[in-house]
Coordinates of C-alpha atoms and ligand atoms in Angstrom, one line a residue:
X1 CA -11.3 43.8 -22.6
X2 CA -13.6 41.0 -23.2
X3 CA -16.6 40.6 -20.2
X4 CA -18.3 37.6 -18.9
X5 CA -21.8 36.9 -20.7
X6 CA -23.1 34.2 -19.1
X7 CA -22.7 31.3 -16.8
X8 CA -24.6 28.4 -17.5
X9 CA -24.6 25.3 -15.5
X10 CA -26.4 21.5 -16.4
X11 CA -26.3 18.0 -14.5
X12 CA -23.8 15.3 -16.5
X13 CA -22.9 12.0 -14.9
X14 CA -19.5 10.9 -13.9
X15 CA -17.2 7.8 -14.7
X16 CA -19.2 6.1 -11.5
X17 CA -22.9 6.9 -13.8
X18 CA -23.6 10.1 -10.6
X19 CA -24.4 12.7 -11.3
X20 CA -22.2 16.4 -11.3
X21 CA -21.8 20.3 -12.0
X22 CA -20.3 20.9 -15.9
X23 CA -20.5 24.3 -16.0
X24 CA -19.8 26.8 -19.4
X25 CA -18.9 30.5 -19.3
X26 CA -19.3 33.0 -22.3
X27 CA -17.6 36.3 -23.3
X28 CA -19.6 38.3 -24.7
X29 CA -16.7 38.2 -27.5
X30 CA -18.2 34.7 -27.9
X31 CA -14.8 32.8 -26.3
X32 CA -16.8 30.1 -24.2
X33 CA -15.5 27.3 -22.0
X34 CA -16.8 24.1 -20.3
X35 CA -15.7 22.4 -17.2
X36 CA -16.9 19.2 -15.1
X37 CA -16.2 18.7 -11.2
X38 CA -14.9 15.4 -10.1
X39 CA -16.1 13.5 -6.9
X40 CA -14.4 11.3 -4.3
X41 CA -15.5 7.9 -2.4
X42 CA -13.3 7.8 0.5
X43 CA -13.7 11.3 1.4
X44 CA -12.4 13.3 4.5
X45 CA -14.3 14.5 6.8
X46 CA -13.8 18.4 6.5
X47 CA -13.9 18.2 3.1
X48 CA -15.9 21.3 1.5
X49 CA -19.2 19.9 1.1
X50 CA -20.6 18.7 -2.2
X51 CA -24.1 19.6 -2.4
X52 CA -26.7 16.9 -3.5
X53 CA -29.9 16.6 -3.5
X54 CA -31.1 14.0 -1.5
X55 CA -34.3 13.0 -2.9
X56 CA -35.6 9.7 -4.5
X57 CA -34.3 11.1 -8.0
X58 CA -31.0 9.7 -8.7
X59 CA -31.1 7.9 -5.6
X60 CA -30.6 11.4 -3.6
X61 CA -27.5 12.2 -5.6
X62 CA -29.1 14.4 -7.9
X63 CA -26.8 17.9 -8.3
X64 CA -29.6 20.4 -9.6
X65 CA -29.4 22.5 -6.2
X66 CA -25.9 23.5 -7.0
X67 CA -26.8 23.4 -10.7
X68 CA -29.5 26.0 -9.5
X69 CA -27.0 27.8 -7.7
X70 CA -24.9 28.8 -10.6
X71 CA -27.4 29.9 -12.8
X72 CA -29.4 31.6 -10.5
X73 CA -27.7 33.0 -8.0
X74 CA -23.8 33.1 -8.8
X75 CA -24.3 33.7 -12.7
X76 CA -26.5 37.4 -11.8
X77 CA -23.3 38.5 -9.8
X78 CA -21.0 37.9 -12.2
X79 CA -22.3 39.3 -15.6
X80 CA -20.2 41.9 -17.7
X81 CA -17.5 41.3 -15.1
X82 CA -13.8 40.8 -15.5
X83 CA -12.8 36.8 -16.5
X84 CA -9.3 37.2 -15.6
X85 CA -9.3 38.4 -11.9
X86 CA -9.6 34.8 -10.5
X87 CA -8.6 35.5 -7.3
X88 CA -10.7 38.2 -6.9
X89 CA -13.7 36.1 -8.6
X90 CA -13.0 33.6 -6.2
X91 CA -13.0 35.2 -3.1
X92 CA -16.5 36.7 -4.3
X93 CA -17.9 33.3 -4.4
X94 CA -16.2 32.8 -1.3
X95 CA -18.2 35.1 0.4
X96 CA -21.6 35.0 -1.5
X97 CA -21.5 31.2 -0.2
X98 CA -20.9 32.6 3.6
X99 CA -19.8 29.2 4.9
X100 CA -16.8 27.3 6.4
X101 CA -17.7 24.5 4.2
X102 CA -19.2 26.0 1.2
X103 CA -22.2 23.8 2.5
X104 CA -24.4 27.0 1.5
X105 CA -23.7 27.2 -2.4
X106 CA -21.8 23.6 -2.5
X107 CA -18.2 23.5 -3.3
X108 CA -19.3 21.6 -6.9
X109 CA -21.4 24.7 -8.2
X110 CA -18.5 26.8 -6.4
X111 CA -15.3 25.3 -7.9
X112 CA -17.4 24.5 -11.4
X113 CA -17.6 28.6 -12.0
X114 CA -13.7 28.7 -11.1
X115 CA -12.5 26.0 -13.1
X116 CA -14.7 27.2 -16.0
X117 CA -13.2 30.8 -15.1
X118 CA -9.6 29.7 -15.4
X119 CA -10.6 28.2 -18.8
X120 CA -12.4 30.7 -20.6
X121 CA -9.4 33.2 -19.2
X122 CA -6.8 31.0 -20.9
X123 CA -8.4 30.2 -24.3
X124 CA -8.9 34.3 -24.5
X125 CA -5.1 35.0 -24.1
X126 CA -4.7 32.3 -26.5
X127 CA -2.3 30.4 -24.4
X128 CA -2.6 27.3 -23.2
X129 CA -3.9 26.2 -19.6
X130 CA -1.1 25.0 -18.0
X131 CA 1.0 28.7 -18.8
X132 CA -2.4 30.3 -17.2
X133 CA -2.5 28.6 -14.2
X134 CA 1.5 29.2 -13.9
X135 CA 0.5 33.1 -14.3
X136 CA -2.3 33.1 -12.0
X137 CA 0.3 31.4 -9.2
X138 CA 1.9 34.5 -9.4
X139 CA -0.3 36.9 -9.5
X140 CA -2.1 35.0 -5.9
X141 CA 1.1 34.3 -4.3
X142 CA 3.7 37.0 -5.5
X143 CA 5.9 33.5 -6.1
X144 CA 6.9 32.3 -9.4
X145 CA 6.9 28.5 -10.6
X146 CA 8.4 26.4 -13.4
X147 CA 5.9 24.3 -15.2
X148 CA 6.8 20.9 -15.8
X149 CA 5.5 17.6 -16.7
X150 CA 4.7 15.0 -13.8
X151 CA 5.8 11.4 -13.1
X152 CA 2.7 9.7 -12.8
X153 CA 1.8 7.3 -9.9
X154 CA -1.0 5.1 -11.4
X155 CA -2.7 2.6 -9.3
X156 CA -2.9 -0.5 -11.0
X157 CA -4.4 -3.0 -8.1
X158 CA -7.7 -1.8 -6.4
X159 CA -9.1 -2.4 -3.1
X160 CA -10.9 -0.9 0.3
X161 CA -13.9 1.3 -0.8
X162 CA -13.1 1.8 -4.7
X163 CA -13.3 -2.1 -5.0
X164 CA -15.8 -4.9 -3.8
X165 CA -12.7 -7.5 -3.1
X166 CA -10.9 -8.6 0.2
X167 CA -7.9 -5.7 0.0
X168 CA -7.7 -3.4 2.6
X169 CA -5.4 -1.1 0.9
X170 CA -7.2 1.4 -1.1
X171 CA -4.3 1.9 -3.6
X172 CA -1.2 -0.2 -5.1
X173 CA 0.0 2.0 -7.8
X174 CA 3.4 2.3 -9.5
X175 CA 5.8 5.3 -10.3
X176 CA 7.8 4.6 -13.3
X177 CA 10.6 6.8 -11.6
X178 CA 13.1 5.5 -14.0
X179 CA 11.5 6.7 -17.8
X180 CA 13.2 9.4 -19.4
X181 CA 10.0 11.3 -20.7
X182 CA 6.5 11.1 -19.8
X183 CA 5.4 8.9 -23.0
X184 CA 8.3 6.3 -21.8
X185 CA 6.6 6.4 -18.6
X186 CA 3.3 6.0 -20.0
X187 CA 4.2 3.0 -21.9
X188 CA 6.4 1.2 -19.1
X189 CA 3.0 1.5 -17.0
X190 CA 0.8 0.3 -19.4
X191 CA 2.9 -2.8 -20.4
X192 CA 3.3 -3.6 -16.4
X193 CA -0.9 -3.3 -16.4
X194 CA -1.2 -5.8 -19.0
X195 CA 1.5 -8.3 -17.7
X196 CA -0.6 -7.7 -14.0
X197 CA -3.6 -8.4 -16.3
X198 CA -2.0 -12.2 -17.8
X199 CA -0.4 -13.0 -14.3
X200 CA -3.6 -12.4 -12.8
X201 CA -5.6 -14.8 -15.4
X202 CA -2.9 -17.4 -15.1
X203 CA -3.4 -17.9 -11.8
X204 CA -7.4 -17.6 -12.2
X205 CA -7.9 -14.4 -10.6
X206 CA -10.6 -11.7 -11.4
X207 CA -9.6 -9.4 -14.0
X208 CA -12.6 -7.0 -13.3
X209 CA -11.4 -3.4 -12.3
X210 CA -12.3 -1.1 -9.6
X211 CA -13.4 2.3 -10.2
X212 CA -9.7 4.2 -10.9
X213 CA -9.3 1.1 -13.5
X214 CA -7.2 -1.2 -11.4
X215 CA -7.8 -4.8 -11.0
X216 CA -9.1 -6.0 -8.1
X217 CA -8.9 -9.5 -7.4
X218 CA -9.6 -11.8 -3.7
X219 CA -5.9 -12.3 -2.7
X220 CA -4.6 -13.6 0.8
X221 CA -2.9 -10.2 1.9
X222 CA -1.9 -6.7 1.0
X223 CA 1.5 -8.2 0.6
X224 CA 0.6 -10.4 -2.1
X225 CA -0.7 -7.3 -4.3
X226 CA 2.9 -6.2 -3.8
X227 CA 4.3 -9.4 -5.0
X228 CA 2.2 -9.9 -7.8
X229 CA 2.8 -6.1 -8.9
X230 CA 6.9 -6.8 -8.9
X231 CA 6.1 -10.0 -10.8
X232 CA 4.4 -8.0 -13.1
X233 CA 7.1 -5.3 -13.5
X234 CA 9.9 -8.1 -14.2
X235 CA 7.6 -9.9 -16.6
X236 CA 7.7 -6.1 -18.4
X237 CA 11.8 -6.3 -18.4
X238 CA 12.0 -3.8 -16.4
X239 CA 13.6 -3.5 -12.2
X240 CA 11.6 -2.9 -9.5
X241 CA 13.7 -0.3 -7.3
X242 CA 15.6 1.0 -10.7
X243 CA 13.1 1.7 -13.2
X244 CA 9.8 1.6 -11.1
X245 CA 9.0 2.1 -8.1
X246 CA 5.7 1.3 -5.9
X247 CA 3.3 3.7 -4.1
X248 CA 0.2 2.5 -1.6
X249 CA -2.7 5.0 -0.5
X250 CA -3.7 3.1 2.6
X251 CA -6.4 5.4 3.0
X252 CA -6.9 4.0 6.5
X253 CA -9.3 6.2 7.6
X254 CA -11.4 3.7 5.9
X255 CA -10.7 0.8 8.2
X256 CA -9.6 2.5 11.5
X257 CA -12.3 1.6 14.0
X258 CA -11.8 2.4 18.5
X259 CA -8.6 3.4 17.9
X260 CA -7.3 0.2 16.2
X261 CA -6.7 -0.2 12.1
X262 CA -8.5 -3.8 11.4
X263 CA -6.7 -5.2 7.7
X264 CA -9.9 -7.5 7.9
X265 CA -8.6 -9.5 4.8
X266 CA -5.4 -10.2 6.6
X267 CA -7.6 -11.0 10.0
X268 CA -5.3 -8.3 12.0
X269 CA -6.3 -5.4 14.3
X270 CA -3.3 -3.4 15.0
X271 CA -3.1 -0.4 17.1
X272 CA -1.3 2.8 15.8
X273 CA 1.9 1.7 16.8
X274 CA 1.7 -2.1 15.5
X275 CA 0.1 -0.3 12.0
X276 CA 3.1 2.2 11.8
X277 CA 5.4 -0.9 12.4
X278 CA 3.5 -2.6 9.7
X279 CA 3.9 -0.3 7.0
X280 CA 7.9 0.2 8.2
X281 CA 8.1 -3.7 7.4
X282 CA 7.0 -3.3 4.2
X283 CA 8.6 -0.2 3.1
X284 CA 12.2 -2.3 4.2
X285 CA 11.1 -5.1 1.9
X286 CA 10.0 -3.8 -0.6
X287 CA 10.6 -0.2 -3.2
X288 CA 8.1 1.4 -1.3
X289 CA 9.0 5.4 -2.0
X290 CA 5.2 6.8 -1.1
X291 CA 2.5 6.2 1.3
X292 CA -0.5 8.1 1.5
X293 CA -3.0 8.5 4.2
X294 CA -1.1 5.8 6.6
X295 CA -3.1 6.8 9.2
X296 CA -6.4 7.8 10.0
X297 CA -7.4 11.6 9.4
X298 CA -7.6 11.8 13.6
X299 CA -4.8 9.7 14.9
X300 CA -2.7 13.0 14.9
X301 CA -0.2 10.4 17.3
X302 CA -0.1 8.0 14.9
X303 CA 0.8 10.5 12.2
X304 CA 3.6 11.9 14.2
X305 CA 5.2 8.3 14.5
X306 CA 4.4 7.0 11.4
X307 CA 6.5 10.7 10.3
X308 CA 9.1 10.4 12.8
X309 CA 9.6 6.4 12.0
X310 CA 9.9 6.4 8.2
X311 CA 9.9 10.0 7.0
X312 CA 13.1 10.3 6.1
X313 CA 13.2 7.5 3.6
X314 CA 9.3 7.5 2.4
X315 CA 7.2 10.2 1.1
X316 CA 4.6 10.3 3.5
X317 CA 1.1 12.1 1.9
X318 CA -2.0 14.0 3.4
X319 CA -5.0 13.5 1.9
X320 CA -7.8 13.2 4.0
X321 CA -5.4 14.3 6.8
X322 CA -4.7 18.0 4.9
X323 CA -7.8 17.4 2.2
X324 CA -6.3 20.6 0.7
X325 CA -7.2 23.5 3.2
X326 CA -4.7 25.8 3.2
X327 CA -5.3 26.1 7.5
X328 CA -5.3 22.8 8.2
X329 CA -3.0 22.2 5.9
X330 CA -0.3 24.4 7.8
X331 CA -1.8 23.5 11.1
X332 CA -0.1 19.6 10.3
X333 CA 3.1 21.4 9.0
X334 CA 3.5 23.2 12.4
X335 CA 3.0 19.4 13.9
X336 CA 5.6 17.8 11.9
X337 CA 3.1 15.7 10.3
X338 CA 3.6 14.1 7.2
X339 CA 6.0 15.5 4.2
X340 CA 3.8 15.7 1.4
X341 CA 0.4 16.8 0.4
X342 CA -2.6 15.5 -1.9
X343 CA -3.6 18.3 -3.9
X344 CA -7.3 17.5 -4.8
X345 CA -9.0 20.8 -5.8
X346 CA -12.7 19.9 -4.9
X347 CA -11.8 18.9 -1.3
X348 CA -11.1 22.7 -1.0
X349 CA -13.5 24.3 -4.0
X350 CA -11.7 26.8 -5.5
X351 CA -8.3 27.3 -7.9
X352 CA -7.8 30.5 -5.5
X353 CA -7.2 28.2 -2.9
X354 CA -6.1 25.0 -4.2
X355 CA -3.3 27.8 -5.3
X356 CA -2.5 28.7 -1.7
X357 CA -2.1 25.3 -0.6
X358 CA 0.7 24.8 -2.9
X359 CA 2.4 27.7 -2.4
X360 CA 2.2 26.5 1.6
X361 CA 3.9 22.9 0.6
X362 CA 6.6 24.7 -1.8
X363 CA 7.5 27.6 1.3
X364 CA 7.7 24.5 3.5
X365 CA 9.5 21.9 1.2
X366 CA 6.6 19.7 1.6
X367 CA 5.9 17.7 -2.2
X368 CA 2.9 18.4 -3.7
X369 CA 1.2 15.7 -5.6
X370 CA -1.9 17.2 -8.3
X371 CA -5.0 14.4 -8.0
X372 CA -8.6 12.8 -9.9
X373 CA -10.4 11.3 -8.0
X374 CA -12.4 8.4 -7.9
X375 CA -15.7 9.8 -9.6
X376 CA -13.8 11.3 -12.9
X377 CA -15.2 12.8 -16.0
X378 CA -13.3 13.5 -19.4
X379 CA -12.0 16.8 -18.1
X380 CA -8.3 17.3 -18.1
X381 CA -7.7 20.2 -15.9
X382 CA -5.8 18.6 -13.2
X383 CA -3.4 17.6 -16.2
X384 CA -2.9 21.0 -16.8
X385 CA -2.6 22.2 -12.9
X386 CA 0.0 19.9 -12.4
X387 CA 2.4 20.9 -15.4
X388 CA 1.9 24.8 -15.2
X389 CA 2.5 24.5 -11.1
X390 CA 5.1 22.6 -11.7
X391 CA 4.3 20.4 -8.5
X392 CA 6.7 17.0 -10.3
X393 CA 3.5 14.6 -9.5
X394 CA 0.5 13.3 -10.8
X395 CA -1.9 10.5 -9.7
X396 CA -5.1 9.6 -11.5
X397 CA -5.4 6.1 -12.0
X398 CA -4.8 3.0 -13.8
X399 CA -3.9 3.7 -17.6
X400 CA -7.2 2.2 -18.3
X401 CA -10.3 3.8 -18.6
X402 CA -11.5 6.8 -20.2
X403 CA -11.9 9.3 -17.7
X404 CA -8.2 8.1 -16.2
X405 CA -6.2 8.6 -19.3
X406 CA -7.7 11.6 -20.5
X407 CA -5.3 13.5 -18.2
X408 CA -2.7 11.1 -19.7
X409 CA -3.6 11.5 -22.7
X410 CA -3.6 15.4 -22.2
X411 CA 0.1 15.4 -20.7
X412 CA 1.0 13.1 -24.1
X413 CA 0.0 16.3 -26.2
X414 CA 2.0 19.0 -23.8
X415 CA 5.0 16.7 -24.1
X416 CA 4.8 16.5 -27.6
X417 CA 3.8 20.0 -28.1
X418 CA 6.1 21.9 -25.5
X419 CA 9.6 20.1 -26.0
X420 CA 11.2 22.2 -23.5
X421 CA 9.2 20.7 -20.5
X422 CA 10.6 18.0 -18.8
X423 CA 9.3 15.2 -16.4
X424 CA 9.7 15.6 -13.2
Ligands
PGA501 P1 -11.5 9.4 -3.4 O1 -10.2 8.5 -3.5 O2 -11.5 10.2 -4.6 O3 -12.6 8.3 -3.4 O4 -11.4 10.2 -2.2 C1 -8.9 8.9 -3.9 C2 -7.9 8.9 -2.8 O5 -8.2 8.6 -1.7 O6 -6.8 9.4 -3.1
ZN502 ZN1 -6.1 9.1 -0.8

């Protein structure tokens, strides 16, 4: 059996220039693998923490303390240990962190040292990532799943904090619903994205992209993202509400302020009623199958109404509502909030538990959807997460961008290489 040799940790920089954790371990058979944690923007509030430095280096967002951490204090631990008990592994880092919020350790240096695990575990056995994380689902949660490749949702129209335009609405992105394989759906989206891009020109417009590589042009309402999106997809020869279909991530938490939501590019302030009603209107009027984070992560009411009034015809998604704790996670479940979940593995900072999550959604028929998120690197694990778990979703971006389709460009191999896996 082949032990761990070392865990060695440096500071890289993300698709936003910031710094993060990449983090490589060794077997002492000389198998060695590298990982890099992502970052958000428009984080939830009980998100694990992310431990930075705060100093004038790097503006304060310097990573060396949880760079520290791993090769100094979680490397020792680990050291001529077993690479392929993860859960085990994890819950040790668990507990040498002590915290709620892996505030001690920082869920970067944390879930660096368990991404890099699941890695160096798979390229061992010789199999690919996406069958390891499909074996290490079972051997967590006794419960098997079928990998498969996701339909992608990719945001092509950028606003709220991933932008510096007028859009309230964090996220327009499209779901190609209608491809019959994953490079069909690839190429349907990316045709749409450069008909968005010409449309947008033509009618002077700023072309410049936000930082998940969709535009993000001034425009009069969220509504007229919307339109300009369906223009784009019958410019493409394709239907809107056949072969694609639209998603939003409102991520209101952003914009909800004394207990009203203010669309301050539309002028409105609506109350949690008046918003639910809002998104209703535009979920009747237009192929809206998906909203995420409709509500703000503490208007628990407004969640329940938003559910009750257009849950049975939308997919309604937690992400900073559930941000991937398996506790709170079921806690909403038991409210009848929501009927989907964002899986995001560095809101939680572990595989271990990103793992549990999952299994919660699939006991309770709740879709899972595998995310990036908006500080990306080149890594390609969530790629991978999302085909071996089988969860049928993937978003991560516009299909611009490097550190966006990398994960698309990683599912273009597994289709090609595994033709028994199917989308969706
Ligand atoms: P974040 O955004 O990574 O900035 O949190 C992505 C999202 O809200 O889904
Ligand atoms: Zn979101």
């Amino acid at each position: 059996m082949s032990t761990i040799k070392s865990i060695k940790a440096i500071q890289v920089l993300d698709s936003r220039g910031v710094p993060t954790v990449a983090c490589r371990v060794s077997l002492d058979n000389g198998t060695s693998a590298e990982v890099k944690v992502p970052s958000g923007a428009s984080t939830g509030s009980k998100e694990a923490l992310e431990l930075r430095d705060g100093e004038s280096i790097f503006l304060g967002k310097g990573v060396m303390r949880a760079v520290k951490n791993i090769n100094t204090f979680i490397q020792p631990a680990f050291i001529g240990r077993n690479p392929f008990e993860q859960e085990k592994i994890d819950n040790e880092l668990i507990l040498l962190d002590g915290t709620d919020s892996k505030s001690k350790l920082g869920a970067n240096s944390i879930l660096a040292v368990s991404l890099a695990m699941c890695r160096v575990a798979a390229k061992d056995k010789k199999i690919s990532l996406f069958n390891h994380f499909s074996n290490i689902y079972k051997d967590i949660t006794g419960n098997t799943v079928k990998p498969s490749l996701p339909m992608p949702m990719l945001n092509i129209l950028n606003g709220g904090e991933h932008a510096d335009n007028n859009i309230d609405i964090q996220e327009f992105m499209i779901i190609p619903k209608g491809a019959s394989s994953f490079s069909e759906a690839i190429r349907w989206s990316s045709e749409i994205y450069w008909n968005l891009k010409n449309i947008l020109k033509e009618k002077d417009l700023a072309t410049a992209v936000g930082d998940e590589g969709g535009f993000a042009p001034n425009l009069n309402s969220n509504e007229d993202a919307i339109k300009l999106i369906i223009e784009s997809i019958e410019k493409s020869n394709l239907e809107a509400g056949k072969d694609i279909f639209l998603a939003l991530d409102c991520a209101a938490s952003e914009f909800y302020k004394n207990e009203s939501y203010h669309l301050v590019g539309e002028g409105k302030s609506l109350d949690s009623e008046q918003f639910a009603n809002y998104l209703a209107d535009l979920v009747n009027k237009y192929p809206i199958i998906s909203i995420e984070d409709g509500m703000d992560e503490d208007d628990l009411v407004g969640w329940k109404l938003l559910t009750e009034k257009i849950g049975s015809k939308c997919q309604l998604v937690g992400d900073d509502l559930f941000v991937t704790n398996p506790k709170i996670f079921q806690d909403g479940i038991d409210a009848g909030l929501a009927n989907a979940i964002l899986i995001k593995f560095n809101q939680i900072g572990s595989i271990t538990e990103t793992i549990k999550t999952i299994d919660i959604a699939n006991l309770n028929n709740y879709a899972s959807i595998v995310s990036h998120r908006s500080g990306e690197t080149e890594d390609t694990t969530i790629a991978d997460l999302a085909v071996g778990l089988g969860v049928g979703q993937i978003k991560t971006g516009a299909p611009c961008r490097s550190d966006r389709v990398a994960k698309y460009n990683r599912l273009l191999w597994i289709e090609d290489d595994y033709s028994d896996l199917h989308i969706g």
